[in-house]
Tab-separated table of C-alpha atoms in Angstrom:
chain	number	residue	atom	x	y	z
Y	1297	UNK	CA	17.020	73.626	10.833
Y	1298	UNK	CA	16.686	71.144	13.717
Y	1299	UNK	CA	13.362	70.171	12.855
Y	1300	UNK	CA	14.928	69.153	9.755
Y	1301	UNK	CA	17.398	67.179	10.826
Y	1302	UNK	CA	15.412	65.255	13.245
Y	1303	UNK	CA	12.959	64.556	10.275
Y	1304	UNK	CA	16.125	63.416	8.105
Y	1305	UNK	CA	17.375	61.199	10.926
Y	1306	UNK	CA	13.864	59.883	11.306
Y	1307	UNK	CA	13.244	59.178	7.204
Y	1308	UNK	CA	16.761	57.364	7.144
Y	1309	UNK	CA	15.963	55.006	10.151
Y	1310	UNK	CA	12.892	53.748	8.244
Y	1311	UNK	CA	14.530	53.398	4.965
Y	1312	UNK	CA	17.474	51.258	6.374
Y	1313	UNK	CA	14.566	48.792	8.211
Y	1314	UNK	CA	13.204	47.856	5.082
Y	1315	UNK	CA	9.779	49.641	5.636
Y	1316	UNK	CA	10.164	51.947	2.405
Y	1317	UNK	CA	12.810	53.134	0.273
Y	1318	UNK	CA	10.785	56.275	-1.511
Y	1319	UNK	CA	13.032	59.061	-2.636
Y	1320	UNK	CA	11.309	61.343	-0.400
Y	1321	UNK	CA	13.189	64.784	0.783
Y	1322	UNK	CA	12.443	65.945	4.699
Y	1323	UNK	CA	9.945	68.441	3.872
Y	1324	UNK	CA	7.695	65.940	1.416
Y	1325	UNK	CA	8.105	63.577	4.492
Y	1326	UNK	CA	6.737	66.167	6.216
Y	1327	UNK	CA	3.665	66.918	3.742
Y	1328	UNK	CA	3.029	63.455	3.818
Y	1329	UNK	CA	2.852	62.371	6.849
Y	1330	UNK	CA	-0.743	61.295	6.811
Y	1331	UNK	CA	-0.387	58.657	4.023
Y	1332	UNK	CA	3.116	57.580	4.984
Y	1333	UNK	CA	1.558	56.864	8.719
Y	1334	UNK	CA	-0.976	54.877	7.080
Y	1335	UNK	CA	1.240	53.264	4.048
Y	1336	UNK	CA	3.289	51.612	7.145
Y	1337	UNK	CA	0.141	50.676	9.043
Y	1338	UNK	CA	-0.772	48.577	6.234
Y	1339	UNK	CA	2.698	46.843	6.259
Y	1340	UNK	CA	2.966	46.265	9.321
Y	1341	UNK	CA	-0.433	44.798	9.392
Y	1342	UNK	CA	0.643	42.091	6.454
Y	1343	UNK	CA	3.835	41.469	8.257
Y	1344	UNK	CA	1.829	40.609	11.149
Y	1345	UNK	CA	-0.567	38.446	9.135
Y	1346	UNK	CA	2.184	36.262	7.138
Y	1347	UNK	CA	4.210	36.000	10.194
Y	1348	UNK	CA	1.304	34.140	12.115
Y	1349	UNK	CA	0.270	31.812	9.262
Y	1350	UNK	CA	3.977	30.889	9.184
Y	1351	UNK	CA	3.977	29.571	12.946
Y	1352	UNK	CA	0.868	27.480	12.493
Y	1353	UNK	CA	1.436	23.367	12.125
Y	1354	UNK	CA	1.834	22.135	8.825
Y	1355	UNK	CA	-1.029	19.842	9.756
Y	1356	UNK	CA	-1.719	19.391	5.718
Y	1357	UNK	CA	1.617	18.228	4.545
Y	1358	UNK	CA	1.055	14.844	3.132
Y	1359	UNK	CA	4.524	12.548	2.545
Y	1360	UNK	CA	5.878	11.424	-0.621
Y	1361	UNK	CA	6.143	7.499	-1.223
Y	1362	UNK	CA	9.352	7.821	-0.547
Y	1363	UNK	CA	9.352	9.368	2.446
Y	1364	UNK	CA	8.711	5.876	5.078
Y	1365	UNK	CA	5.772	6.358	7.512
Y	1366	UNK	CA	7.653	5.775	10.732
Y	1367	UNK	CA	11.225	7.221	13.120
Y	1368	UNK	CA	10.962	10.507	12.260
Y	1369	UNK	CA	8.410	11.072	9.123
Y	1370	UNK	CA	5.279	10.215	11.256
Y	1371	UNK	CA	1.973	9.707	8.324
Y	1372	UNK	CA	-0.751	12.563	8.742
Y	1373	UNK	CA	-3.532	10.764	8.574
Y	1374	UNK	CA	-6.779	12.987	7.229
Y	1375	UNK	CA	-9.208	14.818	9.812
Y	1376	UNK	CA	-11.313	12.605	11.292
Y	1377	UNK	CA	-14.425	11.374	9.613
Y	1378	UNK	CA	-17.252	8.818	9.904
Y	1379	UNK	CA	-16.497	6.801	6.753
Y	1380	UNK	CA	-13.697	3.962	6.547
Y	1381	UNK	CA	-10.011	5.454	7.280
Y	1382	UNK	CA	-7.580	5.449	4.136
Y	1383	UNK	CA	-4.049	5.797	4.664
Y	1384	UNK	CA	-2.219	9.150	3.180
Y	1385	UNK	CA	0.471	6.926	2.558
Y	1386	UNK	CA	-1.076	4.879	0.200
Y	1387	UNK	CA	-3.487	7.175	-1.359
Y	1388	UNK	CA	-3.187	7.491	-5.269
Y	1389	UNK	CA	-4.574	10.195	-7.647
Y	1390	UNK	CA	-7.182	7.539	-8.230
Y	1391	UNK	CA	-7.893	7.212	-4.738
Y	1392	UNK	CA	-7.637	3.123	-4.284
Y	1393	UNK	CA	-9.754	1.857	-1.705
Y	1394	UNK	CA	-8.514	1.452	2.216
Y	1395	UNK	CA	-5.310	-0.561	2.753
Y	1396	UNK	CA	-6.471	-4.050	4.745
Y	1397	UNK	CA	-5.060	-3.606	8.650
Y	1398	UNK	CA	-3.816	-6.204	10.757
Y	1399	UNK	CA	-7.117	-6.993	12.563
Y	1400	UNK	CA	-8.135	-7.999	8.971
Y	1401	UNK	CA	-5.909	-11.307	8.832
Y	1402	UNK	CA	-6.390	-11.718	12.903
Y	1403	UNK	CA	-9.009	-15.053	11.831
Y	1404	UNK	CA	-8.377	-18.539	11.425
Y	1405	UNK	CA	-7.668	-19.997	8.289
Y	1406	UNK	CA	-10.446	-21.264	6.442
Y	1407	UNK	CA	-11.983	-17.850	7.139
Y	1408	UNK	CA	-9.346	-15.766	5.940
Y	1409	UNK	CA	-8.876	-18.004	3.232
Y	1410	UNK	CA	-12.216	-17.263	2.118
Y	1411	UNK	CA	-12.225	-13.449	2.855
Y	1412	UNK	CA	-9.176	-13.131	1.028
Y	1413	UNK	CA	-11.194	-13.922	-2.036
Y	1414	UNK	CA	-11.871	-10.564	-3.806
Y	1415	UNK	CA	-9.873	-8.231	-1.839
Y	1416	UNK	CA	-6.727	-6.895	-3.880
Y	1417	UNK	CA	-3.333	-7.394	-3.615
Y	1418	UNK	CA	-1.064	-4.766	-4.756
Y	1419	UNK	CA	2.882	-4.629	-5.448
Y	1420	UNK	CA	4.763	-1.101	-5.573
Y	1421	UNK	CA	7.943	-1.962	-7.915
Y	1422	UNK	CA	11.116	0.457	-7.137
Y	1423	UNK	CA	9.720	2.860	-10.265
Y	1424	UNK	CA	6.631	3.033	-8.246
Y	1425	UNK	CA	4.705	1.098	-10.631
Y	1426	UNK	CA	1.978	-0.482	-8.842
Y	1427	UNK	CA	0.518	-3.760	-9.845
Y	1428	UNK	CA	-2.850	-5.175	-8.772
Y	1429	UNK	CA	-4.824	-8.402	-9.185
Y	1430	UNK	CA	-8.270	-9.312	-7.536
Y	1431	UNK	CA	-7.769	-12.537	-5.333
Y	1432	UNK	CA	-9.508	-15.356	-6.961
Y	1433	UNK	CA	-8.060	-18.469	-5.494
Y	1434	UNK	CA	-6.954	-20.003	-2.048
Y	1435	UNK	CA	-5.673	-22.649	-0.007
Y	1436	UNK	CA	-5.992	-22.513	3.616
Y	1437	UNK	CA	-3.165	-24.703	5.828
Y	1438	UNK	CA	-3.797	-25.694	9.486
Y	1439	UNK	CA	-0.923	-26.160	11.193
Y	1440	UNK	CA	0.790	-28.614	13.135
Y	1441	UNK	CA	-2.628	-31.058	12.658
Y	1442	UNK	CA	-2.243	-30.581	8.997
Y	1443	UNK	CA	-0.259	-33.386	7.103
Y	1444	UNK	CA	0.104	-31.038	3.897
Y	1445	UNK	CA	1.118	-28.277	5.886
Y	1446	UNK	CA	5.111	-26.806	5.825
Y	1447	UNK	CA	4.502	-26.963	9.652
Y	1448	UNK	CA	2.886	-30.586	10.493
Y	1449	UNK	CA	3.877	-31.978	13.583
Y	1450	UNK	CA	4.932	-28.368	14.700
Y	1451	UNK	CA	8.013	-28.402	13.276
Y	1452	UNK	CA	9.614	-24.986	13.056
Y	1453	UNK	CA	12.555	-24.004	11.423
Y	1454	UNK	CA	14.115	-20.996	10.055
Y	1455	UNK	CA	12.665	-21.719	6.410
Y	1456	UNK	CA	8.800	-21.895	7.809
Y	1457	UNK	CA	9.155	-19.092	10.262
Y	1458	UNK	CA	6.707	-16.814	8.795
Y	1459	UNK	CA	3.874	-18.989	9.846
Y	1460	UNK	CA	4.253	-18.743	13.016
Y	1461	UNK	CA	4.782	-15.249	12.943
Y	1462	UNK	CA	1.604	-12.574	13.916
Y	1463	UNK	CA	-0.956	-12.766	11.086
Y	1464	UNK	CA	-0.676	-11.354	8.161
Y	1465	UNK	CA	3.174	-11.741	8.089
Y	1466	UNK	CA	4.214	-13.498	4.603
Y	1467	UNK	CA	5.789	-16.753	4.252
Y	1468	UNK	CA	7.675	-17.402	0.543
Y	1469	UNK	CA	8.541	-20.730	0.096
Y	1470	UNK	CA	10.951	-22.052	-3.083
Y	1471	UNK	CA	9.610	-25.348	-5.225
Y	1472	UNK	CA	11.708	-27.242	-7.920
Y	1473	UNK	CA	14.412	-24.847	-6.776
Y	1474	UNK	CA	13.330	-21.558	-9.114
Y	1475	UNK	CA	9.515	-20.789	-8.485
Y	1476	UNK	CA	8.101	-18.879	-5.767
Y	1477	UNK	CA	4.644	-19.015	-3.619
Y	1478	UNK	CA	2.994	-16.744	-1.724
Y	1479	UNK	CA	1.583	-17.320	1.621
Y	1480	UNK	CA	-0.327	-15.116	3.916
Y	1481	UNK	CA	-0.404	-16.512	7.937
Y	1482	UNK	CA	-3.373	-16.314	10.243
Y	1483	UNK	CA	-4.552	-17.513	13.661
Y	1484	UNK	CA	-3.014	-19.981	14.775
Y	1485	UNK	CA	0.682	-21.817	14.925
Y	1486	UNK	CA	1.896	-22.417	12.094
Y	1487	UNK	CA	-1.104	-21.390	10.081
Y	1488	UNK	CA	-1.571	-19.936	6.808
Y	1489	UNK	CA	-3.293	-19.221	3.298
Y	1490	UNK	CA	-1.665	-20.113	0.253
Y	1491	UNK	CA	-2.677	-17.336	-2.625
Y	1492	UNK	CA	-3.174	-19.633	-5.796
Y	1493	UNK	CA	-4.200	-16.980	-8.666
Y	1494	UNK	CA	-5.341	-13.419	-9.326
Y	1495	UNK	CA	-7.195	-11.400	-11.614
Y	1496	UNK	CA	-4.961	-8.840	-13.041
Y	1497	UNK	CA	-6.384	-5.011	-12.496
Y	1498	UNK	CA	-3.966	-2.976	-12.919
Y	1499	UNK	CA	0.065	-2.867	-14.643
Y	1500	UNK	CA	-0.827	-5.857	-17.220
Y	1501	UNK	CA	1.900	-4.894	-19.887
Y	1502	UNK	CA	4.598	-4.772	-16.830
Y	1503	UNK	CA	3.055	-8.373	-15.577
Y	1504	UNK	CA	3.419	-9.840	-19.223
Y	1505	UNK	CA	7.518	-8.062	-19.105
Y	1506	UNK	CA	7.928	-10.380	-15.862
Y	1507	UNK	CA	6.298	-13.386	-16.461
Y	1508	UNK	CA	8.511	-13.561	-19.513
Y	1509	UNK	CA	11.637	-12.369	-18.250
Y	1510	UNK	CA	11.380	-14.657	-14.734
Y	1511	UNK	CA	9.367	-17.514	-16.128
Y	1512	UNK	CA	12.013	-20.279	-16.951
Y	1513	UNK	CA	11.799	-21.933	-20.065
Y	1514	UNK	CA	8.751	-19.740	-21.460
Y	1515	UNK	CA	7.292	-20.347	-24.909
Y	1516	UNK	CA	8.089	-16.240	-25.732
Y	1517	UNK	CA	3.991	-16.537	-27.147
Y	1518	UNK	CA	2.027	-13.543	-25.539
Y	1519	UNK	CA	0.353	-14.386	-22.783
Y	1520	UNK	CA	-3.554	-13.909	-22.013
Y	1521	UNK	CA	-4.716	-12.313	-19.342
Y	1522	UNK	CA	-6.004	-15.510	-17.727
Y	1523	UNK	CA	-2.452	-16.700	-17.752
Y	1524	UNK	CA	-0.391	-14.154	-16.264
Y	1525	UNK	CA	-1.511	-15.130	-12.378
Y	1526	UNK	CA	-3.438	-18.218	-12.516
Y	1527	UNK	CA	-1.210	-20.132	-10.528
Y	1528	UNK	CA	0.949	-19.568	-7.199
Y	1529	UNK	CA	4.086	-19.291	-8.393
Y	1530	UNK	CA	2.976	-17.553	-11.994
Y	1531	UNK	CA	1.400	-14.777	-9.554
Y	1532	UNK	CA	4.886	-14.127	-7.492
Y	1533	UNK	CA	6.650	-13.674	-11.354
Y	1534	UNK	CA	3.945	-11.322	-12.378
Y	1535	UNK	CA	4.175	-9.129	-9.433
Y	1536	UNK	CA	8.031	-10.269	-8.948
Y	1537	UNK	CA	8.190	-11.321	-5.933
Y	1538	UNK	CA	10.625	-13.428	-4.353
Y	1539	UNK	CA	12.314	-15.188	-1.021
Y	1540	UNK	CA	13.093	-11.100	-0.069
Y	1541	UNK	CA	9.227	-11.176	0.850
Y	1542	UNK	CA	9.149	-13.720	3.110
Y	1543	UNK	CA	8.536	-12.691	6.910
Y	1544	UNK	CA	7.046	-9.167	5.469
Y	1545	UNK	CA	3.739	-7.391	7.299
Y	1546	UNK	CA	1.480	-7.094	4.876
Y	1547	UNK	CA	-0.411	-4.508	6.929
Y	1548	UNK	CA	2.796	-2.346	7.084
Y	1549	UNK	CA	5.005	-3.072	4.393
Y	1550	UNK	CA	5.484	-0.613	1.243
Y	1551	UNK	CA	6.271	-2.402	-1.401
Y	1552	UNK	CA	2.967	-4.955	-0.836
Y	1553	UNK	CA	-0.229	-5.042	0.758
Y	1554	UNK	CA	-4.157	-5.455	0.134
Y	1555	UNK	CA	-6.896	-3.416	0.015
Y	1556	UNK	CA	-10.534	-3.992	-0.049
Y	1557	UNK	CA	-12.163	-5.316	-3.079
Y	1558	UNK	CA	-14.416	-3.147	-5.140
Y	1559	UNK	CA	-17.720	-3.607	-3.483
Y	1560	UNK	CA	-20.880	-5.119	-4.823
Y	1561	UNK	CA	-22.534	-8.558	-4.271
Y	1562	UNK	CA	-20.182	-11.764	-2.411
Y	1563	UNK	CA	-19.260	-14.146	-5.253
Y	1564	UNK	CA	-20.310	-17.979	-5.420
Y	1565	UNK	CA	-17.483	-19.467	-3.506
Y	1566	UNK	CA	-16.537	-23.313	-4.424
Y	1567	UNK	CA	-14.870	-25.372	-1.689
Y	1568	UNK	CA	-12.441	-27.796	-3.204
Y	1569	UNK	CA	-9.459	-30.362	-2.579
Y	1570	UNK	CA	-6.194	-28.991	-2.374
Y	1571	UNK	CA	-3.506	-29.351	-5.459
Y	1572	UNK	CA	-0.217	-31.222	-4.883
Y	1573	UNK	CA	-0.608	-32.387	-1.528
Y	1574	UNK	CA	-1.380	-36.117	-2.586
Y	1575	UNK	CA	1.086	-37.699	0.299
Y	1576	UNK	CA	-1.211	-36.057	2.942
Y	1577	UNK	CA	-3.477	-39.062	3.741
Y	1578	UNK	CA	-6.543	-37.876	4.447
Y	1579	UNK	CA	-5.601	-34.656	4.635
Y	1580	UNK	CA	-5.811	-34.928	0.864
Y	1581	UNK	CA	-9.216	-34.595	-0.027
Y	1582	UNK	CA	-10.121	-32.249	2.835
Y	1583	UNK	CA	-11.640	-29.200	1.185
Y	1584	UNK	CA	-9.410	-26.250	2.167
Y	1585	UNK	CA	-9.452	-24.552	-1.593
Y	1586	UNK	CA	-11.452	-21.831	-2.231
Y	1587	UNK	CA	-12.330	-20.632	-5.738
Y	1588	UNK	CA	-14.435	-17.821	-7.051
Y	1589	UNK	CA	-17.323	-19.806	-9.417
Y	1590	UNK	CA	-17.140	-18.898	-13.113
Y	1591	UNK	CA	-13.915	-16.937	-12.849
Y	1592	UNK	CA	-11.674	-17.568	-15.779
Y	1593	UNK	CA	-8.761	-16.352	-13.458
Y	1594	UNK	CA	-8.827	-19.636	-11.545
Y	1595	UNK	CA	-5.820	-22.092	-12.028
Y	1596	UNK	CA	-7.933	-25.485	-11.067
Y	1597	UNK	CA	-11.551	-25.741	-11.707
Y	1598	UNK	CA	-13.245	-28.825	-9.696
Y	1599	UNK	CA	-16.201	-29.561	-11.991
Y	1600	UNK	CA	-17.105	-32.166	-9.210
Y	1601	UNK	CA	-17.098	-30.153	-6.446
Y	1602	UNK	CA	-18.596	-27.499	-8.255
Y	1603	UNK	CA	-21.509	-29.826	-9.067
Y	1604	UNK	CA	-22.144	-31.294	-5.512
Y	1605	UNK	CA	-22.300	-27.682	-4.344
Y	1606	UNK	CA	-24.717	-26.304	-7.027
């Protein structure tokens, strides 16, 4: 009778841990002793096993767009590899090429001006919509030495701040009052690249909804592709933005940035006057624009130009 009590105690310690709740008597305990040692081997072994792969790092979690990638939610980049480094962040099911860093826009002008030509720039509405155009056209400005340039003379003021901010910081400037244009700074004071037209990639039927709902006075005729960001300020209402841009890192920002342009061959790059910066003196018919030859996405064609440099 003792031995059977001690067995009950023993069978009702188990059950109330969690181990087992079979509607065993003392004695069958007692039968089956064998398989019951080795039944709770096993479960302790699994125990053992889940409990360890929940204490290792969750070194795979990647974060949501919405989560930022800085203070506390620090971006998991992938293990390391030999190839070019893509940011989790920024990744999309159809895995987009690398995002463009800040060493990319470290250069002076007319060389970022003309590297800028056939990289991407992308624009990540609040839906998450992303839009994407091919960089066609350019404009490189020099700085205080520059008489077309927002900052001749090195005149600095809270409206032309962005230029002389680290490269790659935007600078939005407002003509006639209601249109918008989209600047990218480099090396040097006060020195930028004006983007002057795009070849749409990607989000089309959401460019053609902007251009018509932002552009002032529009015909309400669809729009060709050509048209939707073959011009400064027609690029800034496709991929709506506005003064809220200005003094943005392109190399850190999540609504906008570039990425590398779909390799293959360098295009034929024409070197052209600048448009609307007649009152510049000589400054004029200096050629700091820079078009992709034979791109229909270009806003100016200089047939001149194009046939000196043939």
């Amino acid at each position: 009778m003792d031995l059977r009590r001690v067995v009950d105690f023993v069978f009702q310690l188990f059950s109330s841990c969690g181990h087992g709740s079979d509607d065993l008597s003392a004695l069958d305990m007692l039968d089956r002793k064998p398989a019951l040692s080795r039944r709770v081997g096993q479960k302790k072994q699994r125990l053992s096993e889940a409990e360890r792969s929940r204490s290792l790092p969750d070194v795979a979690r990647t974060p949501s767009p919405e989560e930022p990638c800085s203070g506390p939610h620090t971006c998991l980049g992938p293990p390391a590899t030999t190839g070019p480094q893509r940011s989790i962040y920024f990744l999309s099911p159809k895995d987009h090429p690398a995002r463009l860093g800040s060493e990319f826009f470290d250069q002076p002008g007319v060389r970022l001006a003309r590297a800028l030509l056939g990289q991407v720039l992308v624009r990540r509405l609040a839906d998450n919509t992303e839009l994407r155009g091919r960089i066609v056209e350019t404009e490189a400005y020099l700085g205080p030495e520059d008489e077309a340039a927002h900052s001749r003379g090195g005149r600095q003021t809270a409206r032309n701040r962005g230029m002389f901010m680290k490269p790659g910081t935007l600078y939005v400037f407002i003509i006639y009052g209601m249109y918008f244009c989209l600047n990218v700074s480099s090396q040097g004071d006060g020195a930028c690249v004006l983007l002057r037209a795009l070849e749409p990639l990607g989000g089309l039927e959401t460019m053609q909804r902007l251009r018509s709902t932002l552009g002032k006075g529009a015909s309400g005729r669809a729009l060709k592709d050509r048209e939707l960001c073959n011009g400064p300020s027609k690029l800034c209402q496709a991929l709506a933005i506005d003064k809220s841009f200005d003094q943005r890192d392109l190399a850190t920002d999540g609504a906008v940035w570039m990425e590398c342009g779909p390799p293959g061959p360098k295009p034929a790059v024409v070197a052209a006057a600048r448009v609307g910066v007649s009152r510049a003196g000589e400054w004029a018919q200096k050629p700091l624009r820079f078009y992709v030859r034979g791109s229909p996405f270009v806003s100016v064609v200089d047939r001149t130009a194009e046939q000196m440099q043939a």
